[in-house]
Short mmCIF file of N, CA, C and O in Angstrom, two decimals:
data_model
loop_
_atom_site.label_atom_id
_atom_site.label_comp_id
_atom_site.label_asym_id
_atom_site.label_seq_id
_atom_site.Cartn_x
_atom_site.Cartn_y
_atom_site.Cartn_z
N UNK A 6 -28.63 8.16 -26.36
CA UNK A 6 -28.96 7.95 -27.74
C UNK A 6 -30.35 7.37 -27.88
O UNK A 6 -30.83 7.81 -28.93
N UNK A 7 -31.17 6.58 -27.28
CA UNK A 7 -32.20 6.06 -26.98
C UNK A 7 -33.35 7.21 -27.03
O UNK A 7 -34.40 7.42 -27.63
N UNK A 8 -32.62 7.77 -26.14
CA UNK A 8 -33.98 8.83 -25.37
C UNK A 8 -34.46 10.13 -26.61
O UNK A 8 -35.54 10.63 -26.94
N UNK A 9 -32.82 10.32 -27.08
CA UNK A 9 -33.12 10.95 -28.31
C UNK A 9 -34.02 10.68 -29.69
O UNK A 9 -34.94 11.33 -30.18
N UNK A 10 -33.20 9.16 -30.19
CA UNK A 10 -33.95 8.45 -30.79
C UNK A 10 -35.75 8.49 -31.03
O UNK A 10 -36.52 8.51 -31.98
N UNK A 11 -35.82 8.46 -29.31
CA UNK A 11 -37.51 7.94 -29.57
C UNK A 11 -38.61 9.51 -29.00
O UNK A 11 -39.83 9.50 -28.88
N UNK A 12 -37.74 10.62 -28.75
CA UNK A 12 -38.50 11.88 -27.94
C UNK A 12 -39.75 12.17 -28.94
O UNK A 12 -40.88 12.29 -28.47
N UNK A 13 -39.54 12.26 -30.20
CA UNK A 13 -40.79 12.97 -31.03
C UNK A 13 -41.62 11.31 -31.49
O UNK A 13 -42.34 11.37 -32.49
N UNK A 14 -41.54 10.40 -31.03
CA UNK A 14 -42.02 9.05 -31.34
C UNK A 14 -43.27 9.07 -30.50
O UNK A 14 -43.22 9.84 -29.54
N UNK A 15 -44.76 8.15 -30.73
CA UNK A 15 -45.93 8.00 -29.52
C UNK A 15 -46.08 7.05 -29.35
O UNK A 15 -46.58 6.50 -30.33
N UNK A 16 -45.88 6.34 -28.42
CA UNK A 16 -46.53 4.90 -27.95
C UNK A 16 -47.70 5.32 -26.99
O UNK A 16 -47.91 6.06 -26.02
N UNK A 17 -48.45 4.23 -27.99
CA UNK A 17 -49.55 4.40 -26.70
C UNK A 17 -49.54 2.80 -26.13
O UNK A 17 -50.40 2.69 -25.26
N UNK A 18 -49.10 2.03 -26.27
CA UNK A 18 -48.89 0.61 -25.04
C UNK A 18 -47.52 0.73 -24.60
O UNK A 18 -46.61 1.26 -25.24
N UNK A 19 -47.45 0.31 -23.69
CA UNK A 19 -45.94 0.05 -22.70
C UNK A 19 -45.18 -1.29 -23.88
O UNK A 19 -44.00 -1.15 -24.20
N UNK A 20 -45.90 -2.37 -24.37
CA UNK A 20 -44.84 -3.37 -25.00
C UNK A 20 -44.68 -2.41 -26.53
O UNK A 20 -43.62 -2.70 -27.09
N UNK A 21 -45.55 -1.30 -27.32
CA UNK A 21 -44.51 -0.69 -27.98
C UNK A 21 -43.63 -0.21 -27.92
O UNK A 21 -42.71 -0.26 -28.73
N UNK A 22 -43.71 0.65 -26.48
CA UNK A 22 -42.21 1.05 -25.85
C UNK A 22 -41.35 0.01 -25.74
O UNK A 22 -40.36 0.24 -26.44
N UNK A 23 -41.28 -0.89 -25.25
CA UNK A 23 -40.34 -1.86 -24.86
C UNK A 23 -40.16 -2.34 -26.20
O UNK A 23 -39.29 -1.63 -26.71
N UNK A 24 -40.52 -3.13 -26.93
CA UNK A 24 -40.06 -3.26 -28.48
C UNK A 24 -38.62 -2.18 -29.12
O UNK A 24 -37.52 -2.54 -29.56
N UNK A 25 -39.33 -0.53 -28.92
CA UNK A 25 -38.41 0.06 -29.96
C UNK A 25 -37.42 0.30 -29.29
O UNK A 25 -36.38 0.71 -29.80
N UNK A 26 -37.58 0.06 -27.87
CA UNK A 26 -35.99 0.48 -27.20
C UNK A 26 -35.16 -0.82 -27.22
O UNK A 26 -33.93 -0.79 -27.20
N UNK A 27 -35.85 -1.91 -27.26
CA UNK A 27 -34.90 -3.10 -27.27
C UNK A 27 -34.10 -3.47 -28.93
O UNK A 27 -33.10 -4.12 -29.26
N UNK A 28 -34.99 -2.80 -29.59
CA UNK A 28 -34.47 -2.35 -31.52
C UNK A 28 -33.26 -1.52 -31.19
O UNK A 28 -32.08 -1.83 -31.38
N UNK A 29 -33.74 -0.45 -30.66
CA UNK A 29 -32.28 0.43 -30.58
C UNK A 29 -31.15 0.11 -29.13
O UNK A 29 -30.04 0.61 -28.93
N UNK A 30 -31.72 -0.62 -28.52
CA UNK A 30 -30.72 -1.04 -27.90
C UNK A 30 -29.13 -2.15 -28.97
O UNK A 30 -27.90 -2.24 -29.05
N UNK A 31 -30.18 -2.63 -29.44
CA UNK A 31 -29.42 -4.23 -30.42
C UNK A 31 -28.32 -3.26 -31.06
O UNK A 31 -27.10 -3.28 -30.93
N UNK A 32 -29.45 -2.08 -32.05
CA UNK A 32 -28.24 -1.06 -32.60
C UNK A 32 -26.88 -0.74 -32.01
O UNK A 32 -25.72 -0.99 -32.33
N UNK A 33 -27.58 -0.02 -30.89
CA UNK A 33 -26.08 0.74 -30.00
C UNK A 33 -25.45 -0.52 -29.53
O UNK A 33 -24.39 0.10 -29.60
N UNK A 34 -25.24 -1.19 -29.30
CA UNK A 34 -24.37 -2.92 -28.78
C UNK A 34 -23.65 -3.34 -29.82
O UNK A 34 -22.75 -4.17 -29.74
N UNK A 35 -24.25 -2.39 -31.52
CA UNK A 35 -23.16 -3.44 -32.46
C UNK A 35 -22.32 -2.30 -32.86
O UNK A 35 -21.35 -2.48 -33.60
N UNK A 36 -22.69 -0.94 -32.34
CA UNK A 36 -21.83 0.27 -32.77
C UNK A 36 -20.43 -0.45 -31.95
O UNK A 36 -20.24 -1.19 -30.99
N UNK A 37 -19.57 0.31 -33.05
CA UNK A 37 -18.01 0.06 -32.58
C UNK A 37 -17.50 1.11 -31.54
O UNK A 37 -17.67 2.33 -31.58
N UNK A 38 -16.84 0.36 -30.62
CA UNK A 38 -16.77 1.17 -29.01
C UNK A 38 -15.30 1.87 -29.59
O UNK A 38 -14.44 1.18 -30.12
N UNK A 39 -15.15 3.37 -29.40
CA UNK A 39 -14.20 4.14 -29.70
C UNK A 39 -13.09 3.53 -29.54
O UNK A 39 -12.43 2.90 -30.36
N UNK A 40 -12.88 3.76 -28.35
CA UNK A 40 -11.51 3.72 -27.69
C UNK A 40 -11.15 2.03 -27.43
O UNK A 40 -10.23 1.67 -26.71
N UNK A 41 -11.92 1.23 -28.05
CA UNK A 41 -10.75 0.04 -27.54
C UNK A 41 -10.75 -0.82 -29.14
O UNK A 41 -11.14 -1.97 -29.37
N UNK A 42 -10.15 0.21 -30.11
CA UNK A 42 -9.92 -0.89 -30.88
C UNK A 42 -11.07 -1.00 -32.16
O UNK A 42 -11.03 -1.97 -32.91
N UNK A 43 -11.87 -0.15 -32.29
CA UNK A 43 -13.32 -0.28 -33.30
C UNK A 43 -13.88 -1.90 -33.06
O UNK A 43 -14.10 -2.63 -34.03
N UNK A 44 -14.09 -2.33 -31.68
CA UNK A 44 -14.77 -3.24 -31.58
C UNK A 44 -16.37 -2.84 -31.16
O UNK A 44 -16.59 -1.80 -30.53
N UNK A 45 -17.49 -3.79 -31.57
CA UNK A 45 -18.68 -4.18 -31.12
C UNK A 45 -18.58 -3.85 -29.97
O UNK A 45 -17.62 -4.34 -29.37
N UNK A 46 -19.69 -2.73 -29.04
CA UNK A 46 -19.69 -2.48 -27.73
C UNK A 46 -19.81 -4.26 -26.91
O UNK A 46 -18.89 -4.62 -26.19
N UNK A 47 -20.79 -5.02 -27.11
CA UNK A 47 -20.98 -6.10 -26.74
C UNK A 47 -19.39 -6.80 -27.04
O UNK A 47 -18.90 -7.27 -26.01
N UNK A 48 -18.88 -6.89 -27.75
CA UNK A 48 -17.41 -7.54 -27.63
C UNK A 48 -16.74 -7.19 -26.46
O UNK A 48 -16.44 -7.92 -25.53
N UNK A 49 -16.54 -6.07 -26.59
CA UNK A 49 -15.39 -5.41 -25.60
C UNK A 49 -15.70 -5.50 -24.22
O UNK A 49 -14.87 -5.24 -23.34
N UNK A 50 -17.44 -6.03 -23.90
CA UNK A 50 -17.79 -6.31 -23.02
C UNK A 50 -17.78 -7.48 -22.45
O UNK A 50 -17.81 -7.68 -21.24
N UNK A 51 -17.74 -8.35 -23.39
CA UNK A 51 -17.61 -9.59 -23.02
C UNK A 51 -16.25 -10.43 -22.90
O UNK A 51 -16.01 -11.53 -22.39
N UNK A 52 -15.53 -9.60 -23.48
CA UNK A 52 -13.85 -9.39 -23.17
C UNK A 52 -13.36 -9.12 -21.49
O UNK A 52 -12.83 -9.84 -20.64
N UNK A 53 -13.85 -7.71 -21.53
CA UNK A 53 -13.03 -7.50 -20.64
C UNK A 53 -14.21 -7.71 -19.01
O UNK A 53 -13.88 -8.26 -17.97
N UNK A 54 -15.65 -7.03 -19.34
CA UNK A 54 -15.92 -7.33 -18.24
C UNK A 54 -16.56 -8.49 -17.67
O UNK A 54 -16.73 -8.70 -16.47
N UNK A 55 -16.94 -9.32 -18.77
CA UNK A 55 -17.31 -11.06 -18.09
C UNK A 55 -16.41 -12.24 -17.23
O UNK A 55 -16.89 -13.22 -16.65
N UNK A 56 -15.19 -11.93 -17.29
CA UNK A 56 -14.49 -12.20 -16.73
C UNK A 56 -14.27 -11.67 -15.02
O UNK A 56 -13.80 -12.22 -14.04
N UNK A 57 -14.74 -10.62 -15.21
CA UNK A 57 -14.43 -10.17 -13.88
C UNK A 57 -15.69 -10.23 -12.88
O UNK A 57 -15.59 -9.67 -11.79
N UNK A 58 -16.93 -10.93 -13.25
CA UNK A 58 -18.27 -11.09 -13.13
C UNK A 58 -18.09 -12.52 -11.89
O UNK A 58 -17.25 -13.42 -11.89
N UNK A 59 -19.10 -12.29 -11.05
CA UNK A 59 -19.19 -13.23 -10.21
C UNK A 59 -20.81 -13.68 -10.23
O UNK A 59 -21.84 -13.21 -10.72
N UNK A 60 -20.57 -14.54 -9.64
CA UNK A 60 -22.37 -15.06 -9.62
C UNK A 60 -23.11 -14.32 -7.96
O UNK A 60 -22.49 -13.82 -7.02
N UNK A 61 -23.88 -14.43 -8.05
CA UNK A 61 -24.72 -13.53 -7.57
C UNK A 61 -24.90 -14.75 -6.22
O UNK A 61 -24.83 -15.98 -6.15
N UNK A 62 -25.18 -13.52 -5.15
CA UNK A 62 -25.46 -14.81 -3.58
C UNK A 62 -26.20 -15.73 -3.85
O UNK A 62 -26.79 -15.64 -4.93
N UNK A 63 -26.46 -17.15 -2.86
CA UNK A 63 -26.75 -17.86 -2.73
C UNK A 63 -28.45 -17.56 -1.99
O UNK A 63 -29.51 -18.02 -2.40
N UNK A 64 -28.16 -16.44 -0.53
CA UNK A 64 -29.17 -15.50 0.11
C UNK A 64 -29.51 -14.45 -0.69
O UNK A 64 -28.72 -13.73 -1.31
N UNK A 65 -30.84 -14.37 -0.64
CA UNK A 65 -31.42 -13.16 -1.17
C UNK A 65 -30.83 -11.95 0.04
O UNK A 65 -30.59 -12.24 1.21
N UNK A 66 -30.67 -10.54 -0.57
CA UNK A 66 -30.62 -9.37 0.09
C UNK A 66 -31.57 -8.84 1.00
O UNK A 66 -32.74 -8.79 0.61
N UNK A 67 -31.27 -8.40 2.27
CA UNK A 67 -31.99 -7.97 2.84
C UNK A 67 -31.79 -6.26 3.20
O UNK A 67 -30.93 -5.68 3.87
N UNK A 68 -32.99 -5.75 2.45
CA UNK A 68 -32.86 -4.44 2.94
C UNK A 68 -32.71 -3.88 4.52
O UNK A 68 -33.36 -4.38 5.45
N UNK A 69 -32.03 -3.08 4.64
CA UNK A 69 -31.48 -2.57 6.39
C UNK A 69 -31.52 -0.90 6.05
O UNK A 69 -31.13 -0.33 5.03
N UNK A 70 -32.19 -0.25 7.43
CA UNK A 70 -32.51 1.38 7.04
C UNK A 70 -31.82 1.31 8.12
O UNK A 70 -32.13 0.36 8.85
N UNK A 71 -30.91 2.05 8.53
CA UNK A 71 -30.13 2.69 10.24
C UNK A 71 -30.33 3.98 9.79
O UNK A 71 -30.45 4.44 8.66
N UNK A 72 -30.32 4.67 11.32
CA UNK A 72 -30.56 6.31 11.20
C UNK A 72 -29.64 6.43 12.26
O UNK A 72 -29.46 5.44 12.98
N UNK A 73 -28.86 7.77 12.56
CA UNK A 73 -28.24 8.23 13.35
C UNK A 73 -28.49 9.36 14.09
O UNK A 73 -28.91 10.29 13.40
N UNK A 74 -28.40 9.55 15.10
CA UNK A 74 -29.89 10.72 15.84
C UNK A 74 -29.00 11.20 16.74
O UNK A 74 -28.59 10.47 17.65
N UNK A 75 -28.53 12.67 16.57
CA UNK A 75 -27.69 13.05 17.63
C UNK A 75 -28.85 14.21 18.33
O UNK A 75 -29.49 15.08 17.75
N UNK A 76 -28.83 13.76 20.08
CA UNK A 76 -29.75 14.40 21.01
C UNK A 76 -28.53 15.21 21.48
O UNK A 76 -27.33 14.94 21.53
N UNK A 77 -29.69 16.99 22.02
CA UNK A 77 -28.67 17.74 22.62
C UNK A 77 -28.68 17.78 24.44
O UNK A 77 -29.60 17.48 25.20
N UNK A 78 -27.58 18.16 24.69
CA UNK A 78 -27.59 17.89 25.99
C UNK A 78 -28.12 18.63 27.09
O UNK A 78 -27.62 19.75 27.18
N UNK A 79 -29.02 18.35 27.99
CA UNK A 79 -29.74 19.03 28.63
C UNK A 79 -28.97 19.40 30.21
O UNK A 79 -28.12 18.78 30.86
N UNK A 80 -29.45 20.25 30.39
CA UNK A 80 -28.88 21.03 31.34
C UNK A 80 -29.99 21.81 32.36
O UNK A 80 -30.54 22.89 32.14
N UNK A 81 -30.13 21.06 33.40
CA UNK A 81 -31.02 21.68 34.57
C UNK A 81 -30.58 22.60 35.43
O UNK A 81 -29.49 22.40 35.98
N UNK A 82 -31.27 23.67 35.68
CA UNK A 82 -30.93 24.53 36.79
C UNK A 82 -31.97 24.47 37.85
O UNK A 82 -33.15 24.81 37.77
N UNK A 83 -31.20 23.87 39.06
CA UNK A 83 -32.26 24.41 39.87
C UNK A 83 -31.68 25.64 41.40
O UNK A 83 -32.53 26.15 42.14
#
């Protein structure tokens, strides 16, 4: 809905962009979420999924790349 919203729109700075999407963000958050009830998307969120929310590590993440490398088997003749 966003992307639609703003396709024929021109920003020429990055904080006008960020402005009108955070406008239509506020919008879509107070639209009423179908299926649970004609509640506020932000309600139904803070219902059901804040509760199930944990706090975030104590350690920062460390990115890890592994690769798996299958060699073929060689075979000498002499």
């Amino acid at each position: 809905m966003i992307l639609a919203a703003l396709r024929k729109r021109r920003f020429f700075t990055l904080a006008e962009l960020n402005q009108a999407i955070a406008e239509l963000l506020a919008r879509l958050n107070e639209r009423p979420f179908r299926k649970r009830g004609r509640l506020p998307t932000q309600s139904v969120c803070s219902y059901s999924i804040k509760p199930a929310l944990r706090p975030l590590p104590a350690e920062r993440y460390q990115y890890g790349d592994w690769e798996t490398h299958r060699v073929n088997s060689i075979t000498t003749c002499l």
